[in-house]
Amino acid sequence: MNLKEITKQNYLSNLNNNQKEAIINPDGPCLIVAGAGSGKTKVLTTRVVHIIKEKKAWPNQILCVTFTNKAAREMQNRITKFLNQKINSLPWLGTFHSVSAKLLRRHAEAVGLNSRFTIIDQDDQLRLIKNICKAENIDIKKISPQFVLSFINQWKNKGLLPKDVTLRKGIPLEKAILNVYKFYQERLKILNSCDFGDLILLCVSMFENNPDILELYLNNFKYILVDEYQDSNYIQSKWLNLLAKKNNNICCVGDDDQSIYSWRGAEIKNFLDFGKIYKNTKIIKLEQNYRSTQNILSAASGLIAKNNDRLGKKLWTDSKDGELVKLTCYKNGKEEAIGISDIIEQKLKKKYSLNNISILVRAIFQTREFEERFLKIGMGYRVVGGTKFYERAEIKDSIAFLRIVNQKNDDLAFERIVNVPKRSVGDSAIKQLHSWARKNKKSLEDSAIELLQLNKIKPKTKLGLVKILNMFNKWRNDLKQKKHYELMEIILDESGYSKMLKDKKDLESEGRLENLKELIRGMHDFDNLQGFLEHVALATSIDQDWDGQKVNLMTMHAAKGLEFDAVFLPGWEEGLFPHQKSLEEKGDLALEEERRLAYVGLTRAKKESFISFVMNRMYRGDWVDSLASRFIEELPEKNIEKKELKEQNSEDFFFNQDIDYNEGIRSPGWARLQKRKLKRIK
């Protein structure tokens, strides 16, 4: 059937020529490079429909893999609608993990399990690792279970069972962690369990060690389709290679310019080397965008063109040029939040629904200043993919410390933090304190003091209670001499709370530490502790679930796959974006991923995009000069409208800062500091 004949099919209507080409020739390996907003999901689902309509395969002979359950459901619903069939018309459509679980249950004995095996979650994983560490006399204060788990997950993503791991020089802890990994896998087998990493890893192991089982599925799966292939890791790619090696009819859809999950194990190499892995690969580029204006697309394309590791494409649209991308410099973070909220209120609220407006940040701690502003002006907002700032566990813990220092009768605060971090004050001790408090009409703190004096507390618990009560008294004395934000730093240090998070050495804990830094920054806006605590109480008590419209607050990572009429991108400063820690750890590879993240942020906007940065930010109680992100310099001038900061004492600011980034990765404000030094010398 030729292109003219095929376009007569109703399911192929309203498709451009590149989309049709990606659909009508399903045989052989194919890589569909789908730019942002180019209709990749539509192409993938229509390709499945075409295979079935043309009777190239039965539905149960098609393997269709996604990365999320949401994407799988969306594809299933679209295909069902096209085919006019019942739900579950495609039995082998699902995530990598769900399909692998289905395969393992059919052949569990081949990997030493039975078909009723349990899939454990992260809490169970950590509990199991903790027990193994105790049995092996490994100090979990030095090597946290979270840290061990991160290593195990990395090994599994790379397809390494304990016997396959080669220890690296210069990492002394690896030997101990590998030992835990061995016991961990043995224990899982005894429990007839596996974790999420095992689902794919054990599948690969099963196929490699049981050619007859592999042959069964090689004969069954005539076509394989994969969504968001740029997010695949090593073991997922190997899983696909094994299942595709007979028919070679594998089609992967994705966008190398939106590969932003290396921290989760994703390897862009899989996408870039697809043509090397599968011979005679057809590469089809979907470059027509159906989401954004041309100015937004040109700005994003000009920026991402600076990356080297990409196949290359240029997005275009039939729609109008639209508004230029707005670029604004603000004096500081507070002014940035005020400025953005003013734009939303004065201009956009009349034009767009608040639901179609989003603020995309590089790091979640950045939401605080916007939340404070929205609370003040009564504008509805939601934090997408996260928790509102003052509702985050680490923030509530920190404020509980402050509350008990401020008011010793605050039993709720006392109960929340008396055993955080762990100091052997368990549930039974808390019950004992509550019982005494009710009987004697005392606060929990006073009850603890009296029970200690009467020697009614168990020895181990006694040590923990005495320690925390002494700290409460010390901090109350400190408050008489120190600022409330200085006290917060002291509390986080002396309580062991900061150390607890640092010892975990995972991304979540790093994010929590950043939130604590942001909390301390925010405390500078208040004259005293009482004023700050009152502000927090009011902020958290306000009904924030207003009926009607809400501005969306989220990270750029969380925004992938979403779209909004207007998008605000604050905090484009060196050190924050691109993120300094990422650059220090992975250098140029991280820089390219950070640039891809900027590209993702820009291409979420349908009509208007606003980029901003500040001259100064508060960092650990000190004002630090900020340097505009290098990404700003990489934006095409013709697609940008600059708004210079016009204030006194701002003469040292300019957009085109003469910085040679090839000299190495500099901290925020480094270059400006050097310039000021030269001025003083002259």
PDB file of C-alpha atoms in Angstrom, residues 494-647:
ATOM      1  CA  GLU A 494      23.747  20.169  67.756  1.00  0.00           C
ATOM      2  CA  SER A 495      20.619  18.019  67.485  1.00  0.00           C
ATOM      3  CA  GLY A 496      22.303  15.903  64.822  1.00  0.00           C
ATOM      4  CA  TYR A 497      19.493  16.649  62.346  1.00  0.00           C
ATOM      5  CA  SER A 498      21.786  17.981  59.594  1.00  0.00           C
ATOM      6  CA  LYS A 499      24.198  15.070  60.111  1.00  0.00           C
ATOM      7  CA  MET A 500      21.294  12.621  59.866  1.00  0.00           C
ATOM      8  CA  LEU A 501      20.440  13.945  56.388  1.00  0.00           C
ATOM      9  CA  LYS A 502      24.083  14.230  55.271  1.00  0.00           C
ATOM     10  CA  ASP A 503      24.787  10.619  56.277  1.00  0.00           C
ATOM     11  CA  LYS A 504      22.021   9.323  54.027  1.00  0.00           C
ATOM     12  CA  LYS A 505      23.935  10.582  50.967  1.00  0.00           C
ATOM     13  CA  ASP A 506      20.996  10.396  48.570  1.00  0.00           C
ATOM     14  CA  LEU A 507      19.339  12.968  46.317  1.00  0.00           C
ATOM     15  CA  GLU A 508      16.237  13.244  48.497  1.00  0.00           C
ATOM     16  CA  SER A 509      18.298  14.101  51.567  1.00  0.00           C
ATOM     17  CA  GLU A 510      20.337  16.632  49.593  1.00  0.00           C
ATOM     18  CA  GLY A 511      17.076  18.297  48.588  1.00  0.00           C
ATOM     19  CA  ARG A 512      15.975  18.379  52.227  1.00  0.00           C
ATOM     20  CA  LEU A 513      19.233  20.040  53.243  1.00  0.00           C
ATOM     21  CA  GLU A 514      18.649  22.697  50.572  1.00  0.00           C
ATOM     22  CA  ASN A 515      15.160  23.256  51.986  1.00  0.00           C
ATOM     23  CA  LEU A 516      16.629  23.802  55.465  1.00  0.00           C
ATOM     24  CA  LYS A 517      19.045  26.376  54.048  1.00  0.00           C
ATOM     25  CA  GLU A 518      16.090  28.103  52.398  1.00  0.00           C
ATOM     26  CA  LEU A 519      14.201  28.053  55.723  1.00  0.00           C
ATOM     27  CA  ILE A 520      17.096  29.868  57.417  1.00  0.00           C
ATOM     28  CA  ARG A 521      17.215  32.375  54.545  1.00  0.00           C
ATOM     29  CA  GLY A 522      13.509  33.058  55.009  1.00  0.00           C
ATOM     30  CA  MET A 523      13.906  33.615  58.764  1.00  0.00           C
ATOM     31  CA  HIS A 524      16.027  36.703  58.063  1.00  0.00           C
ATOM     32  CA  ASP A 525      12.850  38.511  56.989  1.00  0.00           C
ATOM     33  CA  PHE A 526      11.520  38.483  60.569  1.00  0.00           C
ATOM     34  CA  ASP A 527      12.690  40.516  63.549  1.00  0.00           C
ATOM     35  CA  ASN A 528      12.373  37.752  66.101  1.00  0.00           C
ATOM     36  CA  LEU A 529      11.433  34.118  66.669  1.00  0.00           C
ATOM     37  CA  GLN A 530       7.899  34.921  67.852  1.00  0.00           C
ATOM     38  CA  GLY A 531       7.147  36.842  64.668  1.00  0.00           C
ATOM     39  CA  PHE A 532       8.467  34.051  62.483  1.00  0.00           C
ATOM     40  CA  LEU A 533       6.519  31.312  64.290  1.00  0.00           C
ATOM     41  CA  GLU A 534       3.344  33.381  64.048  1.00  0.00           C
ATOM     42  CA  HIS A 535       3.913  33.786  60.314  1.00  0.00           C
ATOM     43  CA  VAL A 536       4.361  30.023  59.862  1.00  0.00           C
ATOM     44  CA  ALA A 537       1.245  29.262  61.895  1.00  0.00           C
ATOM     45  CA  LEU A 538      -0.845  31.638  59.811  1.00  0.00           C
ATOM     46  CA  ALA A 539       0.663  30.423  56.540  1.00  0.00           C
ATOM     47  CA  THR A 540      -0.103  26.783  57.280  1.00  0.00           C
ATOM     48  CA  SER A 541      -3.584  27.462  58.653  1.00  0.00           C
ATOM     49  CA  ILE A 542      -4.809  29.421  55.653  1.00  0.00           C
ATOM     50  CA  ASP A 543      -7.110  27.362  53.472  1.00  0.00           C
ATOM     51  CA  GLN A 544      -4.972  27.001  50.415  1.00  0.00           C
ATOM     52  CA  ASP A 545      -7.388  24.822  48.488  1.00  0.00           C
ATOM     53  CA  TRP A 546      -9.285  27.747  47.025  1.00  0.00           C
ATOM     54  CA  ASP A 547     -12.023  26.925  44.586  1.00  0.00           C
ATOM     55  CA  GLY A 548     -11.206  27.877  41.037  1.00  0.00           C
ATOM     56  CA  GLN A 549      -7.835  28.652  39.550  1.00  0.00           C
ATOM     57  CA  LYS A 550      -4.349  27.930  40.872  1.00  0.00           C
ATOM     58  CA  VAL A 551      -0.846  28.734  39.638  1.00  0.00           C
ATOM     59  CA  ASN A 552       1.323  25.634  39.196  1.00  0.00           C
ATOM     60  CA  LEU A 553       4.654  25.488  41.036  1.00  0.00           C
ATOM     61  CA  MET A 554       7.025  22.641  40.163  1.00  0.00           C
ATOM     62  CA  THR A 555      10.551  21.659  39.199  1.00  0.00           C
ATOM     63  CA  MET A 556      11.571  21.483  35.554  1.00  0.00           C
ATOM     64  CA  HIS A 557      12.055  17.720  35.982  1.00  0.00           C
ATOM     65  CA  ALA A 558       8.437  17.358  37.124  1.00  0.00           C
ATOM     66  CA  ALA A 559       7.198  19.444  34.182  1.00  0.00           C
ATOM     67  CA  LYS A 560       8.410  17.043  31.494  1.00  0.00           C
ATOM     68  CA  GLY A 561       5.481  15.980  29.315  1.00  0.00           C
ATOM     69  CA  LEU A 562       3.269  18.879  30.484  1.00  0.00           C
ATOM     70  CA  GLU A 563       2.299  22.118  28.746  1.00  0.00           C
ATOM     71  CA  PHE A 564       0.987  25.534  29.828  1.00  0.00           C
ATOM     72  CA  ASP A 565      -0.085  28.753  28.152  1.00  0.00           C
ATOM     73  CA  ALA A 566       2.525  30.751  30.065  1.00  0.00           C
ATOM     74  CA  VAL A 567       5.683  29.510  31.743  1.00  0.00           C
ATOM     75  CA  PHE A 568       7.963  31.402  34.159  1.00  0.00           C
ATOM     76  CA  LEU A 569      11.561  30.215  34.548  1.00  0.00           C
ATOM     77  CA  PRO A 570      13.168  31.989  37.534  1.00  0.00           C
ATOM     78  CA  GLY A 571      16.644  31.589  39.005  1.00  0.00           C
ATOM     79  CA  TRP A 572      18.718  31.325  35.815  1.00  0.00           C
ATOM     80  CA  GLU A 573      22.002  31.989  37.610  1.00  0.00           C
ATOM     81  CA  GLU A 574      25.352  30.246  37.633  1.00  0.00           C
ATOM     82  CA  GLY A 575      25.536  27.759  40.469  1.00  0.00           C
ATOM     83  CA  LEU A 576      21.784  27.381  40.602  1.00  0.00           C
ATOM     84  CA  PHE A 577      21.186  26.730  36.913  1.00  0.00           C
ATOM     85  CA  PRO A 578      23.319  25.082  35.696  1.00  0.00           C
ATOM     86  CA  HIS A 579      23.565  23.505  39.121  1.00  0.00           C
ATOM     87  CA  GLN A 580      27.036  23.808  40.631  1.00  0.00           C
ATOM     88  CA  LYS A 581      27.079  20.398  42.304  1.00  0.00           C
ATOM     89  CA  SER A 582      26.087  18.624  39.095  1.00  0.00           C
ATOM     90  CA  LEU A 583      28.890  20.374  37.212  1.00  0.00           C
ATOM     91  CA  GLU A 584      31.432  19.501  39.878  1.00  0.00           C
ATOM     92  CA  GLU A 585      30.446  15.826  39.814  1.00  0.00           C
ATOM     93  CA  LYS A 586      30.073  15.217  36.071  1.00  0.00           C
ATOM     94  CA  GLY A 587      31.558  18.247  34.282  1.00  0.00           C
ATOM     95  CA  ASP A 588      30.626  18.637  30.612  1.00  0.00           C
ATOM     96  CA  LEU A 589      28.185  15.708  30.689  1.00  0.00           C
ATOM     97  CA  ALA A 590      26.238  17.459  33.440  1.00  0.00           C
ATOM     98  CA  LEU A 591      26.390  20.779  31.592  1.00  0.00           C
ATOM     99  CA  GLU A 592      24.758  19.215  28.538  1.00  0.00           C
ATOM    100  CA  GLU A 593      22.046  17.635  30.681  1.00  0.00           C
ATOM    101  CA  GLU A 594      21.424  20.952  32.443  1.00  0.00           C
ATOM    102  CA  ARG A 595      21.063  22.581  29.011  1.00  0.00           C
ATOM    103  CA  ARG A 596      18.571  19.870  28.016  1.00  0.00           C
ATOM    104  CA  LEU A 597      16.666  20.713  31.182  1.00  0.00           C
ATOM    105  CA  ALA A 598      16.544  24.364  30.099  1.00  0.00           C
ATOM    106  CA  TYR A 599      15.241  23.206  26.722  1.00  0.00           C
ATOM    107  CA  VAL A 600      12.512  21.152  28.430  1.00  0.00           C
ATOM    108  CA  GLY A 601      11.528  24.165  30.546  1.00  0.00           C
ATOM    109  CA  LEU A 602      11.256  26.502  27.555  1.00  0.00           C
ATOM    110  CA  THR A 603       9.258  24.066  25.437  1.00  0.00           C
ATOM    111  CA  ARG A 604       6.547  23.626  28.100  1.00  0.00           C
ATOM    112  CA  ALA A 605       5.209  27.055  27.067  1.00  0.00           C
ATOM    113  CA  LYS A 606       2.507  27.322  24.410  1.00  0.00           C
ATOM    114  CA  LYS A 607       2.159  31.104  24.137  1.00  0.00           C
ATOM    115  CA  GLU A 608       4.524  33.005  26.440  1.00  0.00           C
ATOM    116  CA  SER A 609       7.774  32.274  28.223  1.00  0.00           C
ATOM    117  CA  PHE A 610       9.465  34.410  30.909  1.00  0.00           C
ATOM    118  CA  ILE A 611      13.069  33.881  32.028  1.00  0.00           C
ATOM    119  CA  SER A 612      14.508  35.739  35.017  1.00  0.00           C
ATOM    120  CA  PHE A 613      17.565  35.946  37.234  1.00  0.00           C
ATOM    121  CA  VAL A 614      18.688  38.108  40.141  1.00  0.00           C
ATOM    122  CA  MET A 615      21.679  40.239  41.007  1.00  0.00           C
ATOM    123  CA  ASN A 616      21.896  38.949  44.584  1.00  0.00           C
ATOM    124  CA  ARG A 617      20.631  35.985  46.568  1.00  0.00           C
ATOM    125  CA  MET A 618      20.706  35.308  50.271  1.00  0.00           C
ATOM    126  CA  TYR A 619      22.930  32.322  51.029  1.00  0.00           C
ATOM    127  CA  ARG A 620      23.428  31.129  54.627  1.00  0.00           C
ATOM    128  CA  GLY A 621      22.691  34.562  55.980  1.00  0.00           C
ATOM    129  CA  ASP A 622      24.934  36.480  53.589  1.00  0.00           C
ATOM    130  CA  TRP A 623      24.111  38.303  50.392  1.00  0.00           C
ATOM    131  CA  VAL A 624      25.992  36.701  47.502  1.00  0.00           C
ATOM    132  CA  ASP A 625      26.444  38.302  44.098  1.00  0.00           C
ATOM    133  CA  SER A 626      24.826  36.243  41.374  1.00  0.00           C
ATOM    134  CA  LEU A 627      26.075  35.731  37.878  1.00  0.00           C
ATOM    135  CA  ALA A 628      23.584  35.331  35.030  1.00  0.00           C
ATOM    136  CA  SER A 629      23.433  31.763  33.750  1.00  0.00           C
ATOM    137  CA  ARG A 630      25.587  30.980  30.733  1.00  0.00           C
ATOM    138  CA  PHE A 631      22.373  29.675  29.131  1.00  0.00           C
ATOM    139  CA  ILE A 632      21.116  33.259  28.886  1.00  0.00           C
ATOM    140  CA  GLU A 633      24.078  34.156  26.691  1.00  0.00           C
ATOM    141  CA  GLU A 634      23.267  31.186  24.454  1.00  0.00           C
ATOM    142  CA  LEU A 635      19.716  32.321  23.683  1.00  0.00           C
ATOM    143  CA  PRO A 636      19.298  33.810  20.171  1.00  0.00           C
ATOM    144  CA  GLU A 637      19.080  37.620  20.452  1.00  0.00           C
ATOM    145  CA  LYS A 638      16.295  37.926  17.864  1.00  0.00           C
ATOM    146  CA  ASN A 639      13.913  35.790  19.930  1.00  0.00           C
ATOM    147  CA  ILE A 640      14.512  37.594  23.255  1.00  0.00           C
ATOM    148  CA  GLU A 641      13.161  40.795  24.767  1.00  0.00           C
ATOM    149  CA  LYS A 642      15.491  42.042  27.509  1.00  0.00           C
ATOM    150  CA  LYS A 643      14.348  44.098  30.441  1.00  0.00           C
ATOM    151  CA  GLU A 644      17.351  45.762  32.095  1.00  0.00           C
ATOM    152  CA  LEU A 645      17.267  46.496  35.813  1.00  0.00           C
ATOM    153  CA  LYS A 646      17.159  50.265  36.207  1.00  0.00           C
ATOM    154  CA  GLU A 647      18.056  51.121  39.759  1.00  0.00           C
TER     155      GLU A 647
END
